[in-house]
Short mmCIF file of C-alpha atoms in Angstrom, two decimals:
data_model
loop_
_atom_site.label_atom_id
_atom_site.label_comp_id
_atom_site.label_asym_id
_atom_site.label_seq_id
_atom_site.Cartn_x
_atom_site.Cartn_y
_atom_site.Cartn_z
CA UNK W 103 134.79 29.20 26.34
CA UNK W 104 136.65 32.57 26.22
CA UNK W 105 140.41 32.04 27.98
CA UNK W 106 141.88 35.01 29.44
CA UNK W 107 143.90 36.02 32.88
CA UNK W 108 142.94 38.47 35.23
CA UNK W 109 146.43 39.50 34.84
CA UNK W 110 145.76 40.67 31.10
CA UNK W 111 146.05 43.79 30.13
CA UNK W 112 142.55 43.48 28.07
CA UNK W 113 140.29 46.33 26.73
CA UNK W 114 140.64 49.46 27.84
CA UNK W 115 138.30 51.79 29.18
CA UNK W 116 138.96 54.34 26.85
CA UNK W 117 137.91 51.90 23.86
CA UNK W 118 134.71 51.59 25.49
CA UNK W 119 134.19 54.92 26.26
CA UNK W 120 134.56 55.45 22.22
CA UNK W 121 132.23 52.80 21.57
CA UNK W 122 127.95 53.45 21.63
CA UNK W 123 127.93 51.98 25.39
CA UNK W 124 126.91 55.50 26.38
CA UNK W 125 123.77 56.16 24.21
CA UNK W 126 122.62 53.07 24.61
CA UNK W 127 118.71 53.08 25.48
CA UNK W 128 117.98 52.82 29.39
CA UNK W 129 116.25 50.12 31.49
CA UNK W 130 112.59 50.92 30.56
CA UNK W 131 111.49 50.77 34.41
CA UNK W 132 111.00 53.94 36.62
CA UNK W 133 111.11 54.47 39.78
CA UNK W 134 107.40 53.33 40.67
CA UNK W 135 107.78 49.94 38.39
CA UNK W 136 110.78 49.17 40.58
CA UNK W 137 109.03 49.62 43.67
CA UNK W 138 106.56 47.15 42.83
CA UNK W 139 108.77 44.29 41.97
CA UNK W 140 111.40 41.97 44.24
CA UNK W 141 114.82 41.79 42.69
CA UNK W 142 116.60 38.15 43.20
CA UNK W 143 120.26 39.18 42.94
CA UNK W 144 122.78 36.19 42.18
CA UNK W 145 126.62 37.00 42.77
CA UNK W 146 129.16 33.94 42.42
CA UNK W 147 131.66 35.32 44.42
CA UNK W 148 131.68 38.46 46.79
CA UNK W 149 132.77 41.36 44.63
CA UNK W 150 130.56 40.30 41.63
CA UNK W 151 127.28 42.19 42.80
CA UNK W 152 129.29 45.11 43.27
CA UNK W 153 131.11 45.19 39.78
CA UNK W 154 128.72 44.56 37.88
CA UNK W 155 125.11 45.59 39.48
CA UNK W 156 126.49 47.93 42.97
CA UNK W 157 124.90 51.15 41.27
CA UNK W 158 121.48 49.13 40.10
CA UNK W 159 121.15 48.06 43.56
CA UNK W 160 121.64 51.57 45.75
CA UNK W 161 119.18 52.36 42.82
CA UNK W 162 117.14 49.78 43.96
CA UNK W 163 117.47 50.86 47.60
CA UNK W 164 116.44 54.39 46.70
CA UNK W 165 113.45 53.39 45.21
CA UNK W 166 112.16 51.08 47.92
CA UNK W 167 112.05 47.57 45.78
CA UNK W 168 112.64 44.80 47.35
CA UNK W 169 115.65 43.03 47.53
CA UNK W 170 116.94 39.31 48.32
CA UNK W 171 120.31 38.32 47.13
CA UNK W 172 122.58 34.57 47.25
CA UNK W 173 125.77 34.26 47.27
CA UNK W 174 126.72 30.94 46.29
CA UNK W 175 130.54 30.79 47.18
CA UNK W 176 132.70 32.84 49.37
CA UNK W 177 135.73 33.22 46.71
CA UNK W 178 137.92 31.23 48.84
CA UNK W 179 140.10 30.36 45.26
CA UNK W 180 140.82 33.79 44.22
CA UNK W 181 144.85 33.70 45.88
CA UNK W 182 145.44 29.98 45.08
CA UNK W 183 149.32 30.94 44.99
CA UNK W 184 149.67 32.60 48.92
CA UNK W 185 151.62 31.54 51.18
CA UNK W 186 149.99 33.78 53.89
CA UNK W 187 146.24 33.43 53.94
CA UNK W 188 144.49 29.86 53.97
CA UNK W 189 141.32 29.30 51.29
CA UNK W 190 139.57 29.17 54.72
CA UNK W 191 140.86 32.54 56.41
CA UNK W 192 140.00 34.11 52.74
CA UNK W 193 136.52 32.65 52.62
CA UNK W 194 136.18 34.44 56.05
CA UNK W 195 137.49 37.95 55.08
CA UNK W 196 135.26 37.79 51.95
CA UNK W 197 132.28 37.21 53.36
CA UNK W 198 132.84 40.10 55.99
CA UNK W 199 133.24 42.14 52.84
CA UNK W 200 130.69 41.36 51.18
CA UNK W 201 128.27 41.25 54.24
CA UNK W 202 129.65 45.35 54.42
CA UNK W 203 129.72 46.05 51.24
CA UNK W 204 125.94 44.98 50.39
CA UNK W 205 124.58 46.18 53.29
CA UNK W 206 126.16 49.54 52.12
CA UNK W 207 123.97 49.22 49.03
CA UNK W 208 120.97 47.93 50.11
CA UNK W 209 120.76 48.43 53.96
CA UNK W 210 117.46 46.43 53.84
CA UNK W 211 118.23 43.80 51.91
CA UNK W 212 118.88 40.29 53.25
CA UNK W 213 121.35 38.07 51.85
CA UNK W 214 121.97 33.98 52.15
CA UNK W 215 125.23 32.17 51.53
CA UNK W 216 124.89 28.96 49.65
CA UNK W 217 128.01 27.28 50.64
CA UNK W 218 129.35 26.24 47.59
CA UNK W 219 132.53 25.78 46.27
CA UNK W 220 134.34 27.92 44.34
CA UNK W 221 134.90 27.33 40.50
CA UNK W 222 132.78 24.16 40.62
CA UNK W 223 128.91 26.20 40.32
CA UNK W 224 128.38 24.01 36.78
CA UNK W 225 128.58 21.06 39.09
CA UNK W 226 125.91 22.70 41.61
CA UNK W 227 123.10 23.80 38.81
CA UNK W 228 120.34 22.28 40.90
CA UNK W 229 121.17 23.65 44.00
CA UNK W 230 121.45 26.78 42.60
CA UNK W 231 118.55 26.27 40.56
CA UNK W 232 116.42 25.10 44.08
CA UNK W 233 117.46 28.18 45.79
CA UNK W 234 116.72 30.92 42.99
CA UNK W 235 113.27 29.37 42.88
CA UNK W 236 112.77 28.89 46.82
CA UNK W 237 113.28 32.60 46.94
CA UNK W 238 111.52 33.62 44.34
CA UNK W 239 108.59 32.26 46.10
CA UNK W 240 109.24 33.52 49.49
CA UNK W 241 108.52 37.17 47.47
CA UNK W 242 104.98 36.19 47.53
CA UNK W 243 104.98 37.75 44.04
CA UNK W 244 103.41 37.48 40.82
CA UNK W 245 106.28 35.81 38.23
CA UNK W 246 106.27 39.18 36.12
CA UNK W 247 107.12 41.58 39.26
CA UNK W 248 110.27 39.30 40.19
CA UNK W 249 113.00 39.97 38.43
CA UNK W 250 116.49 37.85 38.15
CA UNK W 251 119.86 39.93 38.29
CA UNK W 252 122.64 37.57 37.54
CA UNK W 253 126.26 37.40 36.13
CA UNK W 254 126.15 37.77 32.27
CA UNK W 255 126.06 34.07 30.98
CA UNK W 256 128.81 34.64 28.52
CA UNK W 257 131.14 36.29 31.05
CA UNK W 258 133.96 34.10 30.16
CA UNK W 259 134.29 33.06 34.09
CA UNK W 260 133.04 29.11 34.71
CA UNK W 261 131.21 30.28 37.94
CA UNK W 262 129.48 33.21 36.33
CA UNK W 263 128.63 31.24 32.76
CA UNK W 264 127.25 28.53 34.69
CA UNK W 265 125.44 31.06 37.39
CA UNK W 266 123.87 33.39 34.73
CA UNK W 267 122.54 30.36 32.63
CA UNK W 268 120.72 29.27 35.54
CA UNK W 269 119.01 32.19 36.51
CA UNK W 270 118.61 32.65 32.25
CA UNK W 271 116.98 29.23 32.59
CA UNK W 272 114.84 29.73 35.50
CA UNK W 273 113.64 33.58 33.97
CA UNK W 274 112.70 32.17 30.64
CA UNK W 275 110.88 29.04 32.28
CA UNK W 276 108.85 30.86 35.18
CA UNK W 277 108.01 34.22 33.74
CA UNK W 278 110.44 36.72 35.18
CA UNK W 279 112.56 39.39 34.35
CA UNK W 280 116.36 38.99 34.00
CA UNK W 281 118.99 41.29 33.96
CA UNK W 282 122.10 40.10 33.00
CA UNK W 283 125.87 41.81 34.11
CA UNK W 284 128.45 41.63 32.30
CA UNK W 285 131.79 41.87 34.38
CA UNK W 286 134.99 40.33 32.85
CA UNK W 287 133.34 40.68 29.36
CA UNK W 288 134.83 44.42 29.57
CA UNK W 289 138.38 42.56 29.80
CA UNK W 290 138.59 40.56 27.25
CA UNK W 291 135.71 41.32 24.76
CA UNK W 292 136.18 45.23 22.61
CA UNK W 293 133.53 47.39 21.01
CA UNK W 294 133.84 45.38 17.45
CA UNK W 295 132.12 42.36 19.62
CA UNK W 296 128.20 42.20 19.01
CA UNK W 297 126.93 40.88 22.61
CA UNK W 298 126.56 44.55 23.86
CA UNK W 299 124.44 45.86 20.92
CA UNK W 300 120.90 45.12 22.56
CA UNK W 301 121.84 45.92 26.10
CA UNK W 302 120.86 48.64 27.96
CA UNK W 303 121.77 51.19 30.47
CA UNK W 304 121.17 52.32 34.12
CA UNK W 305 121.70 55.99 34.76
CA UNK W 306 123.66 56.26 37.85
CA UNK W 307 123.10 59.31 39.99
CA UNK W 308 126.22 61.24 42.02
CA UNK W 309 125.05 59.11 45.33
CA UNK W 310 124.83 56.19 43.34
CA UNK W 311 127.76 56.24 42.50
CA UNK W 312 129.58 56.92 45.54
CA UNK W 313 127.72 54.18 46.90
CA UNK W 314 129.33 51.48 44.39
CA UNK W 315 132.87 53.30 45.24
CA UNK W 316 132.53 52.75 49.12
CA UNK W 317 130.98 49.05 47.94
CA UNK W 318 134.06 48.18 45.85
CA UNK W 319 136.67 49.86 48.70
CA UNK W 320 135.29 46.97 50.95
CA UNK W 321 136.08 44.19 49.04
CA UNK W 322 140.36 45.32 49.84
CA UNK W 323 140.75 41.66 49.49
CA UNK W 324 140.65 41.61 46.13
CA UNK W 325 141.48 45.46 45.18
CA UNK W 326 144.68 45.32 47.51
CA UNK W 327 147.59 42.88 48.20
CA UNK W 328 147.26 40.78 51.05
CA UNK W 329 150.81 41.46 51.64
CA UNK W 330 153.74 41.42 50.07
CA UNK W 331 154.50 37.82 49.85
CA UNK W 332 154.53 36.30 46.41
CA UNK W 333 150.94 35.02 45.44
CA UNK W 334 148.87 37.70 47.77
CA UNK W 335 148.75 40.23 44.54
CA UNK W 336 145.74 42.40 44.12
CA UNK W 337 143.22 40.44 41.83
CA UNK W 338 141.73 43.14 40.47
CA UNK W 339 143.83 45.70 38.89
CA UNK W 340 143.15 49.92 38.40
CA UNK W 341 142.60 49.37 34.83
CA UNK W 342 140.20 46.54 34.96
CA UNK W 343 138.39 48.62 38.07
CA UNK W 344 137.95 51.67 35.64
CA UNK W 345 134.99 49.97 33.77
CA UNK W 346 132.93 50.02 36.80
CA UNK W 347 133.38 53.80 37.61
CA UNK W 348 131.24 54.63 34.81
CA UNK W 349 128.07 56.75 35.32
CA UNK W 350 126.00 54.10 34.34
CA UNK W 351 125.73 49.91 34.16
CA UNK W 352 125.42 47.95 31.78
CA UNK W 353 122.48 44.93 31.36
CA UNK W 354 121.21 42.45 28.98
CA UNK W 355 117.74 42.85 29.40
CA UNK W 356 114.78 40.50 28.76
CA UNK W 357 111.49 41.45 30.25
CA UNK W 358 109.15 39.32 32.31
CA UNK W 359 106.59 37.00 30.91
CA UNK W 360 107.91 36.46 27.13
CA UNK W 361 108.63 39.96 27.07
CA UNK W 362 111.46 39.12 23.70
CA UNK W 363 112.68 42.20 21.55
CA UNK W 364 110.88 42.90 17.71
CA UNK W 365 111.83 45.04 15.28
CA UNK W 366 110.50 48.08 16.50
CA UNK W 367 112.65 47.55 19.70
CA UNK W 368 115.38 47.02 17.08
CA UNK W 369 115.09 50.41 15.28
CA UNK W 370 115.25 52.13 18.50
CA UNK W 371 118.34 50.06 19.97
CA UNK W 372 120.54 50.96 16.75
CA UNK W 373 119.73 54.59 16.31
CA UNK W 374 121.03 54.91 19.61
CA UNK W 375 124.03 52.76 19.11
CA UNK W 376 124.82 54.73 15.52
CA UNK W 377 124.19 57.72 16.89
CA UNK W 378 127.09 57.37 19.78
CA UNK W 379 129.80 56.63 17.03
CA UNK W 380 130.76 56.16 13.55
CA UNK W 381 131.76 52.61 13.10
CA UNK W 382 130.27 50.88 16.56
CA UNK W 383 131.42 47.65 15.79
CA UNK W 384 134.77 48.65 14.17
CA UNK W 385 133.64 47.20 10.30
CA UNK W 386 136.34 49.22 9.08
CA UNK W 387 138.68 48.24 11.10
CA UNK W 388 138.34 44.39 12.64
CA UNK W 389 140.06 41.62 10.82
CA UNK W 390 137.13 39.45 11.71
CA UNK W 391 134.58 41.91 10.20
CA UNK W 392 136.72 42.40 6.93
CA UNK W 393 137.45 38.63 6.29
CA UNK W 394 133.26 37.76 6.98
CA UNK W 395 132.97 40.34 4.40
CA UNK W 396 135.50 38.97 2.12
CA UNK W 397 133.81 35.69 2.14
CA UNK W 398 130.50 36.82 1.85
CA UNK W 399 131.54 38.40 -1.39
CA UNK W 400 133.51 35.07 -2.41
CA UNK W 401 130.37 32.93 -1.65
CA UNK W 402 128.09 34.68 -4.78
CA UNK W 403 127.58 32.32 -7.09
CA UNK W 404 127.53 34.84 -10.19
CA UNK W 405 130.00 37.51 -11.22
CA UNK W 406 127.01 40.38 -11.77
CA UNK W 407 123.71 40.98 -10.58
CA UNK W 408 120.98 43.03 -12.24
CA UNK W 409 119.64 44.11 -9.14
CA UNK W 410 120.17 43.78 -5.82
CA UNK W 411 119.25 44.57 -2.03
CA UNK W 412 120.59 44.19 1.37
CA UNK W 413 118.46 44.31 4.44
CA UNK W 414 120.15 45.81 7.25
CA UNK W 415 123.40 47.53 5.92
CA UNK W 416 124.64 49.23 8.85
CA UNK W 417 127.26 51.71 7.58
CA UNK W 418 127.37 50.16 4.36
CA UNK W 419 130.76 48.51 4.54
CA UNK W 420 129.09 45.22 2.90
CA UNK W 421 126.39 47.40 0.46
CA UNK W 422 129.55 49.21 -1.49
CA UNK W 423 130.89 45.85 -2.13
CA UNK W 424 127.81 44.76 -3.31
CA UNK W 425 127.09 47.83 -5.17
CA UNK W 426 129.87 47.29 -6.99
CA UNK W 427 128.50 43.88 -8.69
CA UNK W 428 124.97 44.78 -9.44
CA UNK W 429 123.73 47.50 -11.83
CA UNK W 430 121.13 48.28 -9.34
CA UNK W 431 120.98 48.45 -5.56
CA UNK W 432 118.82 49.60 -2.63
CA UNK W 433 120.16 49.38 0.98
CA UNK W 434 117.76 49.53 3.85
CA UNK W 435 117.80 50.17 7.34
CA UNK W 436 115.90 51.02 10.67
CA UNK W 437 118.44 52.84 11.81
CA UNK W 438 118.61 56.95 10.07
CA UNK W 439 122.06 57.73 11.64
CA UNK W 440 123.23 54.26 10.26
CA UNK W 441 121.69 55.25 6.55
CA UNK W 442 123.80 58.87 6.70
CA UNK W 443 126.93 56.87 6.57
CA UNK W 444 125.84 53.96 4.58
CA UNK W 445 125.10 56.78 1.76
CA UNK W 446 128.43 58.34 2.00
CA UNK W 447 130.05 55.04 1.28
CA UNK W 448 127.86 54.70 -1.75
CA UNK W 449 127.76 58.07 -3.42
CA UNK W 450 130.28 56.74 -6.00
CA UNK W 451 127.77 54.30 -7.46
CA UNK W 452 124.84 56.39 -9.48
CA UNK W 453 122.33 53.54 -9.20
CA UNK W 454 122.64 52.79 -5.64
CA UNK W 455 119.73 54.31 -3.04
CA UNK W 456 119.59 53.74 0.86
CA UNK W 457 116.00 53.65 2.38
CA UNK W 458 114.62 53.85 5.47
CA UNK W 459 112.66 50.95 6.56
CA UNK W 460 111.99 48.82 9.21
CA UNK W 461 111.56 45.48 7.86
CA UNK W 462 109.84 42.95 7.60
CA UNK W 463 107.05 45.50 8.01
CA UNK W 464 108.11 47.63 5.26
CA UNK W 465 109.53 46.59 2.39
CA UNK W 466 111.03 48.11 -0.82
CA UNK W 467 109.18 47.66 -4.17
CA UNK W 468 110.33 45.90 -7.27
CA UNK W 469 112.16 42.41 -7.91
CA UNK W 470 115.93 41.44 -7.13
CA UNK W 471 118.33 39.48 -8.56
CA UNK W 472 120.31 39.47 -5.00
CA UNK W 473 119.03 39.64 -2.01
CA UNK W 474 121.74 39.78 1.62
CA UNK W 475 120.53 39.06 5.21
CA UNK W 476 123.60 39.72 6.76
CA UNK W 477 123.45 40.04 11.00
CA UNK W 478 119.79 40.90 11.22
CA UNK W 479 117.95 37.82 10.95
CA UNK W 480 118.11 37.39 14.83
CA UNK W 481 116.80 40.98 15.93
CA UNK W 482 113.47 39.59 14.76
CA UNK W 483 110.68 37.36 16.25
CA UNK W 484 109.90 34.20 14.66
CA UNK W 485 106.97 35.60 13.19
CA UNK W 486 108.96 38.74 11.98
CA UNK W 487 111.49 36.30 10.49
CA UNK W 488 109.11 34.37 8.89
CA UNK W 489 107.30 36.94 7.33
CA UNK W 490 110.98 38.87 6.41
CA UNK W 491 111.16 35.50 4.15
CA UNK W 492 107.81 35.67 2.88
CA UNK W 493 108.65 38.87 1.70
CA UNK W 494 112.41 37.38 0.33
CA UNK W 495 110.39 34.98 -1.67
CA UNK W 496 107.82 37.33 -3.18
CA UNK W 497 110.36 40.01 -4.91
CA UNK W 498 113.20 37.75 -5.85
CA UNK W 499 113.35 36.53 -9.82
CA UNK W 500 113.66 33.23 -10.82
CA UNK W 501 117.30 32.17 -9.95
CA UNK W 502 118.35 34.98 -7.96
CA UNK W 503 120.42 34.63 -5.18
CA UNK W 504 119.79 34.87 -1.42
CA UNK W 505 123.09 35.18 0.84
CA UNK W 506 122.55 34.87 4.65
CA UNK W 507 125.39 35.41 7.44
CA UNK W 508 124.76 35.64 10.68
CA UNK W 509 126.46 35.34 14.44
CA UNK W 510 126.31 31.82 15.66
CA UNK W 511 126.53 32.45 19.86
CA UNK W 512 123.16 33.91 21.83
CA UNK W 513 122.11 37.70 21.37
CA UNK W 514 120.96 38.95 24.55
CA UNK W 515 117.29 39.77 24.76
CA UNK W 516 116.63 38.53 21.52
CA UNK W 517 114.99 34.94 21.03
CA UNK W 518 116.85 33.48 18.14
CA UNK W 519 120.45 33.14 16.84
CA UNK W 520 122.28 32.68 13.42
CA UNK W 521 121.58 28.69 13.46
CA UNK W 522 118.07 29.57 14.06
CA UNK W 523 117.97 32.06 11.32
CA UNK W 524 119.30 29.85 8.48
CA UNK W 525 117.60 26.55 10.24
CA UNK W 526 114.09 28.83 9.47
CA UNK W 527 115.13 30.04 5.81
CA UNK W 528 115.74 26.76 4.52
CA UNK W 529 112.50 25.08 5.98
CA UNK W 530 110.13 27.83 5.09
CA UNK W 531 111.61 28.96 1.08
CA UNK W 532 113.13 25.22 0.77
CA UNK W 533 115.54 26.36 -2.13
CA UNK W 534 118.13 24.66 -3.03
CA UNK W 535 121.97 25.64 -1.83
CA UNK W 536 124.76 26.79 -3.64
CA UNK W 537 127.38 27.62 -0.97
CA UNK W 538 127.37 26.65 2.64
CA UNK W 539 129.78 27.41 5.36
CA UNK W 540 130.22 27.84 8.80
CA UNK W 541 132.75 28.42 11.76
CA UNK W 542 132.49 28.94 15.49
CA UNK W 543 131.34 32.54 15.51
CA UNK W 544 129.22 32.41 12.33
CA UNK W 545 127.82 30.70 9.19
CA UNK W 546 127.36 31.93 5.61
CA UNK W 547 125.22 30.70 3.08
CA UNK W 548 123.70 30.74 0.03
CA UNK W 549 120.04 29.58 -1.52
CA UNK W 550 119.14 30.17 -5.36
CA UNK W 551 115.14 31.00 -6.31
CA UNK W 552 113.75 28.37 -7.95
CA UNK W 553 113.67 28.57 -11.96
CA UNK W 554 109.86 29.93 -12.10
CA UNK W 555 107.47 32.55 -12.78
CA UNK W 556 108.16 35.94 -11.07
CA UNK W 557 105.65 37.28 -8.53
CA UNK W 558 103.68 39.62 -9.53
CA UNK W 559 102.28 43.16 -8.10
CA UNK W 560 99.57 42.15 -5.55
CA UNK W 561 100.53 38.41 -4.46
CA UNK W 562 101.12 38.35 -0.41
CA UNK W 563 104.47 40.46 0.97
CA UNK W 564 104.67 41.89 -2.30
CA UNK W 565 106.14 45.83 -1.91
CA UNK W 566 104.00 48.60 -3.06
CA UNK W 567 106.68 50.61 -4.56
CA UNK W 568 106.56 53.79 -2.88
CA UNK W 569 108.34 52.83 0.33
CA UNK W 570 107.59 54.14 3.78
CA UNK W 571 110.35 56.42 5.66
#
């Protein structure tokens, strides 16, 4: 669980406006899709659905879907320090706001309150759980034209982690959509974090958002000081409230009806994300990235490598490292904005190359002596993955090394994580380990090719040597 204050100064806005956030891709529904669907819009407290969705839903309005949303406590905790307003008087001034601020949004929405208590929703899962699904069949609709819109489930809030992994639950287990907002994520996360990478965007036009301004002005409970007493400060403070006057919203999108991201999704995602900035997740820069790198290098069992490859390079901040230990080395990529960097970084080394490929469907030619999977394994289906290791297994020579690291926590719209990853490698290739390790965010490791026969031109996954860009 992430710990932070509501009195921290956090992120700021600038840092995310210098991030990718901007070019990420959009929501792929127009206007006509979202007419034909009902939107079941979860908020924990009043304020959330405004923060984080208030533009998606006069966006909603405008394009006649329909819209039902719960509100499962009235916020009554949010002063616990005033001496001037009771949790009771509070839960009464929130609900008016929220009551005006959603009809505001969505005049002809309706809403329910759930009348639960603040900070305890993990306690409440099947209530919340009963409701979600009690409305989701009032729609009358199909399970892939409802879709879920919920707090982010790794917001870092109790009530919002335990909200958003309902509706998560209920999404992945009935068939719907789910859109996922993220809300004090922009607080205490930055742009070197990897949650945001596979989100996408919702275009907000000038009325939209206006709409979301007016919205947020009515919830002066929590925007303004109840008084001046000790305890009735403003909760939410001008710096925080400058993430959500953006043009645009942010979701973690995953589509109805196993709808789960591939690597085609993948290529477009990244291009977008390295076309927005240099370094998007600040590789250069973040201690974390630089000491993952360190021990990825540290893990190699062997000093030198005749030749090696890395799938998914990024930038290249890991392939010039690598470079430097093998006497050959090809780094590949989906992404084309990533590979124009990735080359800089490795013009010093003569027998380096970057290609452009989108694995596991293309794949480079020849045999390796190293082979790195490093924070890519998870932007693949499990058939992807599994043929990615068919492919590992055909061009690596006896002995050679394969090095995996990858991000332990869930990737949004994607269906597996780092555990998952390495969990696969070792089942399917079943070679044995040289190096293991593992923390909470991720876990590095090492499996050595079997002393055998090389594969030869023409067996299964084998490359064809003349690469597709």
């Amino acid at each position: 669980m992430v710990t932070f204050s509501h009195a921290d100064a956090g992120t700021a806005e600038s840092e995310w406006e210098a991030s990718g956030l901007a070019v990420l891709p959009e929501l792929p529904l127009d206007a006509g899709e979202l007419a034909a669907m009902t939107f079941i819009v979860l908020a924990a407290h009043p304020d959330d659905e405004t923060l984080g969705a208030g533009g998606f839903l006069s966006r909603l309005h405008a394009a006649g879907a329909a819209v039902d949303v719960l509100l499962c406590t009235a916020g009554e905790a949010s002063h616990p320090e005033s001496r001037t307003t009771t949790p009771e008087q509070l839960a009464a001034v929130r609900l008016g706001e929220f009551g005006a601020a959603v009809s505001g949004l969505v005049p002809a929405a309706s809403w329910r309150f759930l009348h639960l208590a603040d900070g305890q929703l993990a306690a409440d899962r099947h209530r919340i759980t009963a409701a979600v699904r009690e409305a989701i069949a009032a729609s009358g609709r199909p399970a892939n034209q409802v879709a879920i819109v919920a707090p982010y489930r790794a917001d870092g809030h109790a009530d919002h982690d335990a909200l958003g992994s309902v509706a998560a639950e209920v999404a992945a287990e009935d068939g719907h959509g789910l859109l996922e907002y993220p809300v004090w994520y922009w607080l205490w996360a930055s742009p070197a974090d990897k949650a945001w990478q596979s989100w996408v965007r919702v275009p907000l036009t000038p009325d939209q958002q206006r709409a979301k301004a007016a919205a947020m002005r009515a919830h002066a409970s929590q925007t303004q000081p109840l008084s001046r007493q000790p305890g009735d400060e403003a909760l939410l403070s001008g710096a925080f409230l400058e993430h959500f006057s953006r043009p645009w919203e942010t979701f973690a999108w995953h589509g109805p009806a196993g709808g789960t991201n591939s690597a085609g999704d993948a290529e477009r995602i990244f291009d977008a994300v390295h076309g927005g900035t240099a370094d998007p997740w600040s590789y250069t820069s973040s201690w974390y990235e630089r000491r993952k790198r360190a021990l990825t290098l540290a893990i190699l069992p062997e000093a030198e490598y005749g030749a090696g490859l890395e799938i998914g390079c990024s930038i290249g901040t890991l392939s010039v490292e690598l470079a430097a230990r093998c006497g050959e080395f090809v780094a590949v990529d989906a992404s084309s904005a990533a590979l124009v960097r990735a080359a800089e970084r490795l013009s010093g080394h003569a027998s380096a190359q970057t290609l452009h490929l989108t694995v596991p469907q293309q794949w480079p030619g020849g045999t390796f002596d190293l082979v790195a999977v490093s924070e890519v394994g998870y932007y693949l289906a499990p058939g992807e993955l599994a043929e990615l290791f068919t492919r590992v297994e055909a061009s690596t020579n006896p002995g050679g090394t394969l090095v995996l690291c990858h991000w332990r926590h869930p990737v949004a719209g994607w269906e597996l994580d780092g555990d998952a990853v390495h969990a696969m490698a070792r089942r399917q290739l079943r070679w044995p380990t040289k190096g293991f390790y593992r923390e909470k965010d991720f876990v590095l490791e090492v499996l050595v090719a079997p002393e055998k026969g090389p594969a030869v031109a023409g067996d299964p996954g084998h490359g064809s040597g003349s690469p597709l860009g």
